[in-house]
PDB file of C-alpha atoms in Angstrom:
ATOM      1  CA  MET B   1       5.660  12.610  -1.616  1.00  0.00           C
ATOM      2  CA  GLU B   2       3.288  10.180   0.070  1.00  0.00           C
ATOM      3  CA  VAL B   3       3.466  12.185   3.308  1.00  0.00           C
ATOM      4  CA  ALA B   4       2.520  15.353   1.412  1.00  0.00           C
ATOM      5  CA  VAL B   5      -0.428  13.569  -0.223  1.00  0.00           C
ATOM      6  CA  GLY B   6      -1.555  12.328   3.178  1.00  0.00           C
ATOM      7  CA  VAL B   7      -1.366  15.841   4.640  1.00  0.00           C
ATOM      8  CA  LEU B   8      -3.357  17.283   1.729  1.00  0.00           C
ATOM      9  CA  SER B   9      -5.969  14.537   2.122  1.00  0.00           C
ATOM     10  CA  ARG B  10      -6.331  15.319   5.822  1.00  0.00           C
ATOM     11  CA  LEU B  11      -6.639  19.044   5.084  1.00  0.00           C
ATOM     12  CA  ARG B  12      -9.372  18.346   2.505  1.00  0.00           C
ATOM     13  CA  LYS B  13     -11.180  16.108   4.981  1.00  0.00           C
ATOM     14  CA  ALA B  14     -10.869  18.761   7.696  1.00  0.00           C
ATOM     15  CA  GLY B  15     -12.333  21.344   5.324  1.00  0.00           C
ATOM     16  CA  ARG B  16     -15.268  19.068   4.490  1.00  0.00           C
ATOM     17  CA  ASP B  17     -15.824  18.303   8.183  1.00  0.00           C
ATOM     18  CA  ILE B  18     -15.851  22.008   9.078  1.00  0.00           C
ATOM     19  CA  GLY B  19     -18.305  22.708   6.260  1.00  0.00           C
ATOM     20  CA  ALA B  20     -20.560  19.882   7.423  1.00  0.00           C
ATOM     21  CA  ASN B  21     -20.386  21.083  11.032  1.00  0.00           C
ATOM     22  CA  VAL B  22     -21.271  24.655  10.111  1.00  0.00           C
ATOM     23  CA  ARG B  23     -24.185  23.558   7.913  1.00  0.00           C
ATOM     24  CA  SER B  24     -25.579  21.354  10.684  1.00  0.00           C
ATOM     25  CA  GLY B  25     -24.887  23.806  13.518  1.00  0.00           C
ATOM     26  CA  ARG B  26     -22.305  21.637  15.296  1.00  0.00           C
ATOM     27  CA  HIS B  27     -19.385  23.215  17.197  1.00  0.00           C
ATOM     28  CA  ILE B  28     -20.423  26.728  16.148  1.00  0.00           C
ATOM     29  CA  GLU B  29     -19.162  28.096  19.464  1.00  0.00           C
ATOM     30  CA  ALA B  30     -15.677  26.713  18.804  1.00  0.00           C
ATOM     31  CA  TYR B  31     -15.477  28.201  15.306  1.00  0.00           C
ATOM     32  CA  ALA B  32     -16.840  31.561  16.513  1.00  0.00           C
ATOM     33  CA  THR B  33     -14.295  31.677  19.325  1.00  0.00           C
ATOM     34  CA  LEU B  34     -11.503  30.728  16.920  1.00  0.00           C
ATOM     35  CA  VAL B  35     -12.446  33.532  14.519  1.00  0.00           C
ATOM     36  CA  LEU B  36     -12.635  36.018  17.402  1.00  0.00           C
ATOM     37  CA  GLY B  37      -9.269  34.867  18.720  1.00  0.00           C
ATOM     38  CA  VAL B  38      -7.556  35.167  15.337  1.00  0.00           C
ATOM     39  CA  ALA B  39      -9.049  38.634  14.856  1.00  0.00           C
ATOM     40  CA  LEU B  40      -7.778  39.772  18.276  1.00  0.00           C
ATOM     41  CA  ILE B  41      -4.308  38.381  17.554  1.00  0.00           C
ATOM     42  CA  VAL B  42      -4.132  40.219  14.227  1.00  0.00           C
ATOM     43  CA  LEU B  43      -5.287  43.490  15.807  1.00  0.00           C
ATOM     44  CA  SER B  44      -2.781  43.070  18.610  1.00  0.00           C
ATOM     45  CA  VAL B  45       0.129  42.372  16.246  1.00  0.00           C
ATOM     46  CA  LEU B  46      -0.796  45.335  14.058  1.00  0.00           C
ATOM     47  CA  ASP B  47      -1.222  47.485  17.177  1.00  0.00           C
ATOM     48  CA  VAL B  48      -4.689  48.495  16.042  1.00  0.00           C
ATOM     49  CA  GLY B  49      -7.321  49.598  18.544  1.00  0.00           C
ATOM     50  CA  ASP B  50      -7.396  50.262  22.238  1.00  0.00           C
ATOM     51  CA  ASP B  51      -6.242  47.596  24.698  1.00  0.00           C
ATOM     52  CA  ARG B  52      -9.585  47.898  26.442  1.00  0.00           C
ATOM     53  CA  TRP B  53     -11.351  46.630  23.316  1.00  0.00           C
ATOM     54  CA  LEU B  54      -8.943  43.724  23.017  1.00  0.00           C
ATOM     55  CA  PHE B  55      -9.528  42.836  26.669  1.00  0.00           C
ATOM     56  CA  ALA B  56     -13.300  43.101  26.155  1.00  0.00           C
ATOM     57  CA  GLY B  57     -13.079  40.765  23.167  1.00  0.00           C
ATOM     58  CA  ILE B  58     -11.216  38.191  25.256  1.00  0.00           C
ATOM     59  CA  LEU B  59     -13.870  38.408  27.964  1.00  0.00           C
ATOM     60  CA  VAL B  60     -16.619  37.923  25.348  1.00  0.00           C
ATOM     61  CA  GLY B  61     -14.928  34.748  24.101  1.00  0.00           C
ATOM     62  CA  ILE B  62     -14.465  33.342  27.609  1.00  0.00           C
ATOM     63  CA  SER B  63     -18.041  34.204  28.590  1.00  0.00           C
ATOM     64  CA  PHE B  64     -19.377  32.517  25.460  1.00  0.00           C
ATOM     65  CA  LEU B  65     -17.476  29.323  26.200  1.00  0.00           C
ATOM     66  CA  VAL B  66     -18.582  29.265  29.847  1.00  0.00           C
ATOM     67  CA  PHE B  67     -22.197  29.819  28.819  1.00  0.00           C
ATOM     68  CA  HIS B  68     -22.042  26.998  26.305  1.00  0.00           C
ATOM     69  CA  THR B  69     -20.958  24.519  28.986  1.00  0.00           C
ATOM     70  CA  THR B  70     -24.405  24.948  30.547  1.00  0.00           C
ATOM     71  CA  LEU B  71     -26.126  23.620  27.423  1.00  0.00           C
ATOM     72  CA  THR B  72     -26.951  19.943  27.068  1.00  0.00           C
ATOM     73  CA  ASP B  73     -25.343  18.310  24.030  1.00  0.00           C
ATOM     74  CA  THR B  74     -26.497  14.734  23.559  1.00  0.00           C
ATOM     75  CA  ARG B  75     -24.006  14.283  20.711  1.00  0.00           C
ATOM     76  CA  ALA B  76     -21.141  14.602  23.189  1.00  0.00           C
ATOM     77  CA  SER B  77     -22.733  12.129  25.595  1.00  0.00           C
ATOM     78  CA  ILE B  78     -23.080   9.346  23.048  1.00  0.00           C
ATOM     79  CA  GLY B  79     -20.181  10.190  20.725  1.00  0.00           C
ATOM     80  CA  VAL B  80     -22.168  10.170  17.463  1.00  0.00           C
ATOM     81  CA  GLU B  81     -21.762  12.322  14.360  1.00  0.00           C
ATOM     82  CA  LEU B  82     -24.550  12.509  11.772  1.00  0.00           C
ATOM     83  CA  LEU B  83     -23.327  12.962   8.206  1.00  0.00           C
ATOM     84  CA  ASP B  84     -24.260  12.073   4.638  1.00  0.00           C
ATOM     85  CA  ARG B  85     -22.386  10.050   2.047  1.00  0.00           C
ATOM     86  CA  ASP B  86     -20.706  13.109   0.530  1.00  0.00           C
ATOM     87  CA  SER B  87     -18.756  13.470   3.782  1.00  0.00           C
ATOM     88  CA  PHE B  88     -16.794  10.304   2.938  1.00  0.00           C
ATOM     89  CA  THR B  89     -15.489  11.209  -0.494  1.00  0.00           C
ATOM     90  CA  PRO B  90     -12.909  10.575  -1.711  1.00  0.00           C
ATOM     91  CA  PHE B  91     -13.079   7.156  -0.092  1.00  0.00           C
ATOM     92  CA  SER B  92      -9.277   6.820  -0.173  1.00  0.00           C
ATOM     93  CA  ASP B  93      -9.100   9.418   2.623  1.00  0.00           C
ATOM     94  CA  LEU B  94     -10.553   6.815   5.000  1.00  0.00           C
ATOM     95  CA  LEU B  95      -7.862   4.251   4.218  1.00  0.00           C
ATOM     96  CA  HIS B  96      -4.741   5.914   5.581  1.00  0.00           C
ATOM     97  CA  ASN B  97      -3.277   4.002   8.527  1.00  0.00           C
ATOM     98  CA  VAL B  98      -5.874   1.217   8.229  1.00  0.00           C
ATOM     99  CA  ASP B  99      -4.845  -2.299   9.269  1.00  0.00           C
ATOM    100  CA  GLU B 100      -8.265  -3.929   9.081  1.00  0.00           C
ATOM    101  CA  LEU B 101     -11.514  -3.092   7.304  1.00  0.00           C
ATOM    102  CA  TRP B 102     -14.930  -4.732   7.739  1.00  0.00           C
ATOM    103  CA  VAL B 103     -17.757  -3.941   5.327  1.00  0.00           C
ATOM    104  CA  TYR B 104     -21.369  -4.988   5.007  1.00  0.00           C
ATOM    105  CA  GLY B 105     -23.595  -3.655   2.254  1.00  0.00           C
ATOM    106  CA  PRO B 106     -26.350  -5.252   0.170  1.00  0.00           C
ATOM    107  CA  THR B 107     -23.972  -5.029  -2.802  1.00  0.00           C
ATOM    108  CA  ALA B 108     -21.095  -2.988  -1.236  1.00  0.00           C
ATOM    109  CA  ASN B 109     -20.548  -1.597  -4.724  1.00  0.00           C
ATOM    110  CA  SER B 110     -19.932   1.934  -3.420  1.00  0.00           C
ATOM    111  CA  ILE B 111     -16.910   0.512  -1.553  1.00  0.00           C
ATOM    112  CA  LEU B 112     -15.742  -2.003  -4.144  1.00  0.00           C
ATOM    113  CA  VAL B 113     -15.466   0.613  -6.889  1.00  0.00           C
ATOM    114  CA  ASN B 114     -12.460   1.707  -4.821  1.00  0.00           C
ATOM    115  CA  VAL B 115     -10.835  -1.725  -4.932  1.00  0.00           C
ATOM    116  CA  ALA B 116      -7.542  -0.274  -6.243  1.00  0.00           C
ATOM    117  CA  ASP B 117      -7.304   1.966  -3.162  1.00  0.00           C
ATOM    118  CA  ILE B 118      -8.104  -0.995  -0.896  1.00  0.00           C
ATOM    119  CA  ARG B 119      -5.273  -2.953  -2.484  1.00  0.00           C
ATOM    120  CA  ARG B 120      -2.784  -0.097  -2.245  1.00  0.00           C
ATOM    121  CA  HIS B 121      -3.554   1.203   1.225  1.00  0.00           C
ATOM    122  CA  ILE B 122      -4.500  -2.002   3.067  1.00  0.00           C
ATOM    123  CA  LEU B 123      -3.705  -5.289   1.341  1.00  0.00           C
ATOM    124  CA  GLU B 124      -0.287  -4.366  -0.018  1.00  0.00           C
ATOM    125  CA  ARG B 125       0.659  -3.222   3.477  1.00  0.00           C
ATOM    126  CA  ALA B 126      -0.195  -6.563   5.104  1.00  0.00           C
ATOM    127  CA  GLY B 127      -3.659  -5.435   6.209  1.00  0.00           C
ATOM    128  CA  SER B 128      -6.861  -7.454   5.909  1.00  0.00           C
ATOM    129  CA  VAL B 129     -10.491  -6.997   4.876  1.00  0.00           C
ATOM    130  CA  ARG B 130     -13.768  -8.799   5.509  1.00  0.00           C
ATOM    131  CA  PHE B 131     -16.779  -8.187   3.281  1.00  0.00           C
ATOM    132  CA  ILE B 132     -20.372  -9.347   3.591  1.00  0.00           C
ATOM    133  CA  VAL B 133     -22.827  -8.878   0.718  1.00  0.00           C
ATOM    134  CA  GLN B 134     -26.205 -10.391  -0.038  1.00  0.00           C
ATOM    135  CA  ASP B 135     -26.449 -13.812  -1.598  1.00  0.00           C
ATOM    136  CA  PRO B 136     -27.545 -13.363  -5.240  1.00  0.00           C
ATOM    137  CA  ASP B 137     -29.123 -16.832  -5.209  1.00  0.00           C
ATOM    138  CA  GLN B 138     -31.621 -15.876  -2.466  1.00  0.00           C
ATOM    139  CA  VAL B 139     -34.331 -14.678  -4.855  1.00  0.00           C
ATOM    140  CA  GLU B 140     -36.898 -13.497  -2.299  1.00  0.00           C
ATOM    141  CA  ALA B 141     -34.330 -11.464  -0.355  1.00  0.00           C
ATOM    142  CA  VAL B 142     -33.012  -9.944  -3.571  1.00  0.00           C
ATOM    143  CA  GLU B 143     -36.526  -8.931  -4.638  1.00  0.00           C
ATOM    144  CA  ALA B 144     -37.191  -7.397  -1.204  1.00  0.00           C
ATOM    145  CA  SER B 145     -34.001  -5.342  -1.450  1.00  0.00           C
ATOM    146  CA  LYS B 146     -34.912  -4.196  -4.954  1.00  0.00           C
ATOM    147  CA  LEU B 147     -38.261  -3.004  -3.596  1.00  0.00           C
ATOM    148  CA  GLN B 148     -36.632  -1.117  -0.715  1.00  0.00           C
ATOM    149  CA  LEU B 149     -33.702   0.543  -2.438  1.00  0.00           C
ATOM    150  CA  ASP B 150     -33.726   3.349  -4.998  1.00  0.00           C
ATOM    151  CA  ASP B 151     -34.774   2.667  -8.577  1.00  0.00           C
ATOM    152  CA  ASN B 152     -31.496   4.004  -9.998  1.00  0.00           C
ATOM    153  CA  LEU B 153     -29.722   0.748  -9.203  1.00  0.00           C
ATOM    154  CA  ASP B 154     -29.867  -2.534 -11.113  1.00  0.00           C
ATOM    155  CA  PHE B 155     -29.541  -4.386  -7.849  1.00  0.00           C
ATOM    156  CA  LEU B 156     -28.945  -7.947  -9.050  1.00  0.00           C
ATOM    157  CA  SER B 157     -26.430  -6.929 -11.728  1.00  0.00           C
ATOM    158  CA  SER B 158     -24.549  -4.766  -9.214  1.00  0.00           C
ATOM    159  CA  LEU B 159     -24.570  -7.601  -6.683  1.00  0.00           C
ATOM    160  CA  ARG B 160     -23.152 -10.097  -9.183  1.00  0.00           C
ATOM    161  CA  ILE B 161     -20.452  -7.627 -10.200  1.00  0.00           C
ATOM    162  CA  SER B 162     -19.528  -7.164  -6.533  1.00  0.00           C
ATOM    163  CA  VAL B 163     -19.298 -10.915  -5.928  1.00  0.00           C
ATOM    164  CA  GLY B 164     -17.052 -11.226  -8.972  1.00  0.00           C
ATOM    165  CA  THR B 165     -14.847  -8.406  -7.707  1.00  0.00           C
ATOM    166  CA  LEU B 166     -14.554 -10.041  -4.297  1.00  0.00           C
ATOM    167  CA  ARG B 167     -13.728 -13.395  -5.866  1.00  0.00           C
ATOM    168  CA  ARG B 168     -10.873 -11.852  -7.870  1.00  0.00           C
ATOM    169  CA  LEU B 169      -9.640  -9.816  -4.907  1.00  0.00           C
ATOM    170  CA  GLN B 170      -9.543 -12.926  -2.749  1.00  0.00           C
ATOM    171  CA  ALA B 171      -7.678 -14.849  -5.440  1.00  0.00           C
ATOM    172  CA  GLY B 172      -4.965 -12.189  -5.365  1.00  0.00           C
ATOM    173  CA  TYR B 173      -4.765 -12.005  -1.559  1.00  0.00           C
ATOM    174  CA  PRO B 174      -6.126 -15.325  -0.231  1.00  0.00           C
ATOM    175  CA  GLU B 175      -4.708 -14.808   3.270  1.00  0.00           C
ATOM    176  CA  ARG B 176      -5.954 -11.242   3.652  1.00  0.00           C
ATOM    177  CA  VAL B 177      -9.372 -11.168   1.995  1.00  0.00           C
ATOM    178  CA  ARG B 178     -12.448 -12.936   3.351  1.00  0.00           C
ATOM    179  CA  TYR B 179     -15.990 -12.512   2.144  1.00  0.00           C
ATOM    180  CA  ALA B 180     -19.354 -14.098   2.826  1.00  0.00           C
ATOM    181  CA  LEU B 181     -22.873 -14.088   1.380  1.00  0.00           C
ATOM    182  CA  LEU B 182     -25.773 -13.169   3.653  1.00  0.00           C
ATOM    183  CA  PRO B 183     -29.242 -14.586   2.851  1.00  0.00           C
ATOM    184  CA  MET B 184     -31.064 -11.327   3.755  1.00  0.00           C
ATOM    185  CA  ASN B 185     -30.754  -7.552   3.978  1.00  0.00           C
ATOM    186  CA  PRO B 186     -30.901  -6.200   7.579  1.00  0.00           C
ATOM    187  CA  GLY B 187     -31.729  -2.666   6.377  1.00  0.00           C
ATOM    188  CA  PHE B 188     -28.421  -0.937   7.073  1.00  0.00           C
ATOM    189  CA  SER B 189     -24.869  -0.875   5.763  1.00  0.00           C
ATOM    190  CA  LEU B 190     -21.816  -0.977   7.993  1.00  0.00           C
ATOM    191  CA  LEU B 191     -18.166  -0.019   7.572  1.00  0.00           C
ATOM    192  CA  VAL B 192     -15.733  -0.635  10.441  1.00  0.00           C
ATOM    193  CA  VAL B 193     -12.207   0.776  10.390  1.00  0.00           C
ATOM    194  CA  ASN B 194      -9.587  -0.844  12.630  1.00  0.00           C
ATOM    195  CA  PRO B 195     -12.134  -2.729  14.797  1.00  0.00           C
ATOM    196  CA  ARG B 196      -9.482  -4.120  17.142  1.00  0.00           C
ATOM    197  CA  ARG B 197      -7.544  -0.883  17.693  1.00  0.00           C
ATOM    198  CA  HIS B 198      -8.158   1.866  20.246  1.00  0.00           C
ATOM    199  CA  ASP B 199      -8.595   4.410  17.423  1.00  0.00           C
ATOM    200  CA  GLY B 200     -11.202   2.338  15.575  1.00  0.00           C
ATOM    201  CA  TYR B 201     -14.455   3.820  14.368  1.00  0.00           C
ATOM    202  CA  LEU B 202     -17.427   2.765  12.305  1.00  0.00           C
ATOM    203  CA  VAL B 203     -19.894   4.270   9.859  1.00  0.00           C
ATOM    204  CA  LEU B 204     -23.483   3.046  10.055  1.00  0.00           C
ATOM    205  CA  GLU B 205     -25.627   3.893   7.019  1.00  0.00           C
ATOM    206  CA  MET B 206     -29.405   3.647   7.310  1.00  0.00           C
ATOM    207  CA  GLN B 207     -30.809   2.516   3.970  1.00  0.00           C
ATOM    208  CA  GLY B 208     -34.164   4.254   4.254  1.00  0.00           C
ATOM    209  CA  PHE B 209     -36.752   3.457   1.582  1.00  0.00           C
ATOM    210  CA  LYS B 210     -36.776   4.506  -2.087  1.00  0.00           C
ATOM    211  CA  ASP B 211     -34.220   7.287  -1.643  1.00  0.00           C
ATOM    212  CA  ASP B 212     -34.294   9.983  -4.307  1.00  0.00           C
ATOM    213  CA  ASN B 213     -30.525  10.219  -4.029  1.00  0.00           C
ATOM    214  CA  ILE B 214     -28.345   7.561  -2.440  1.00  0.00           C
ATOM    215  CA  ASN B 215     -26.037  10.299  -1.096  1.00  0.00           C
ATOM    216  CA  ASP B 216     -28.873  11.609   1.114  1.00  0.00           C
ATOM    217  CA  ARG B 217     -28.873   8.592   3.408  1.00  0.00           C
ATOM    218  CA  MET B 218     -28.115   9.253   7.055  1.00  0.00           C
ATOM    219  CA  HIS B 219     -24.698   8.107   8.210  1.00  0.00           C
ATOM    220  CA  MET B 220     -23.806   7.757  11.875  1.00  0.00           C
ATOM    221  CA  VAL B 221     -20.120   7.816  12.799  1.00  0.00           C
ATOM    222  CA  LEU B 222     -19.276   6.127  16.112  1.00  0.00           C
ATOM    223  CA  ASP B 223     -15.799   6.471  17.525  1.00  0.00           C
ATOM    224  CA  ARG B 224     -14.540   3.647  19.747  1.00  0.00           C
ATOM    225  CA  GLN B 225     -13.083   6.060  22.294  1.00  0.00           C
ATOM    226  CA  ASP B 226     -16.170   8.274  22.595  1.00  0.00           C
ATOM    227  CA  ALA B 227     -18.929   5.727  22.000  1.00  0.00           C
ATOM    228  CA  SER B 228     -17.450   2.487  23.304  1.00  0.00           C
ATOM    229  CA  ARG B 229     -20.791   0.862  24.125  1.00  0.00           C
ATOM    230  CA  TRP B 230     -22.340   1.381  20.700  1.00  0.00           C
ATOM    231  CA  PHE B 231     -19.114   0.714  18.847  1.00  0.00           C
ATOM    232  CA  THR B 232     -18.990  -2.712  20.522  1.00  0.00           C
ATOM    233  CA  TYR B 233     -22.691  -3.264  19.863  1.00  0.00           C
ATOM    234  CA  TRP B 234     -22.332  -2.731  16.107  1.00  0.00           C
ATOM    235  CA  THR B 235     -19.107  -4.701  15.733  1.00  0.00           C
ATOM    236  CA  ASP B 236     -20.896  -7.555  17.499  1.00  0.00           C
ATOM    237  CA  ARG B 237     -23.710  -7.218  14.949  1.00  0.00           C
ATOM    238  CA  PHE B 238     -21.175  -7.587  12.155  1.00  0.00           C
ATOM    239  CA  ASP B 239     -19.863 -10.774  13.778  1.00  0.00           C
ATOM    240  CA  ALA B 240     -23.447 -12.051  14.094  1.00  0.00           C
ATOM    241  CA  MET B 241     -24.059 -11.431  10.382  1.00  0.00           C
ATOM    242  CA  TRP B 242     -20.792 -13.170   9.554  1.00  0.00           C
ATOM    243  CA  SER B 243     -21.929 -16.213  11.518  1.00  0.00           C
ATOM    244  CA  ALA B 244     -25.237 -16.242   9.612  1.00  0.00           C
ATOM    245  CA  ALA B 245     -23.554 -15.867   6.215  1.00  0.00           C
ATOM    246  CA  ALA B 246     -21.858 -18.446   4.018  1.00  0.00           C
ATOM    247  CA  GLU B 247     -18.156 -17.704   3.783  1.00  0.00           C
ATOM    248  CA  GLN B 248     -16.611 -18.101   0.340  1.00  0.00           C
ATOM    249  CA  PHE B 249     -13.204 -19.684  -0.102  1.00  0.00           C
ATOM    250  CA  PRO B 250     -10.669 -19.471  -2.946  1.00  0.00           C
ATOM    251  CA  GLY B 251     -11.185 -22.139  -5.571  1.00  0.00           C
ATOM    252  CA  PRO B 252     -11.766 -22.663  -9.290  1.00  0.00           C
ATOM    253  CA  ASP B 253     -15.511 -22.072  -8.981  1.00  0.00           C
ATOM    254  CA  SER B 254     -15.594 -20.246  -5.615  1.00  0.00           C
ATOM    255  CA  VAL B 255     -18.064 -22.839  -4.341  1.00  0.00           C
ATOM    256  CA  LYS B 256     -20.076 -21.822  -1.286  1.00  0.00           C
ATOM    257  CA  ALA B 257     -18.944 -23.222   2.007  1.00  0.00           C
ATOM    258  CA  ASP B 258     -21.559 -25.012   4.035  1.00  0.00           C
ATOM    259  CA  THR B 259     -19.686 -24.309   7.217  1.00  0.00           C
ATOM    260  CA  GLN B 260     -20.770 -21.326   9.304  1.00  0.00           C
ATOM    261  CA  ASN B 261     -17.860 -19.156  10.406  1.00  0.00           C
ATOM    262  CA  ALA B 262     -17.750 -16.712  13.277  1.00  0.00           C
TER     263      ALA B 262
END
């Protein structure tokens, strides 16, 4: 049953990815060639049309692909996809086969509303998570974030809810959940999936300024295999933020640690 659910989730994700690619003009040549190929196969099986037309269709497809190799595609050279937040829903689709998850967000509430999925797909399978959110006690930084982000969010209330969620999650999985409070907002959010594995990737969200809709924010997806340099750069930035943040440890009052942790 779980395998079937995983297959359906991947099919839904593939459908959303194809839709996003078509809307943004990415990989159009591949989809066009695929459609042409399927059409030629159907005509051939049904024995419809002259063989000369089928041969001409094949030549058109090959010519199109050869022509496209002459075009410069900077996306391929740096291994970056540009998406929006709708491309990552449902969030549970990202959690299959995940051993380790790193997250930074001013409140990370868009991730923490999926805490049940994080438990089921990662923590209950011996995986681990690290979260960084802003420190609610840093009043000036909180006010600056409230000014920057959209007006639809009660930032401080959401941040306190997120800290409470992290505290409870850590209490349930003290060896697998770590979180820290950062005294500022660097202006982006970061999600890293399997940072130590060859198939790792990350999603970098640019926060913009006073977004009309939070789902409109630009998201850059960097794959470790295709964008090794920038994948390493951004995972190093996460480690730098972790070093600058105050890690929280399990305890009756979840008192802040004074020690800086890398």
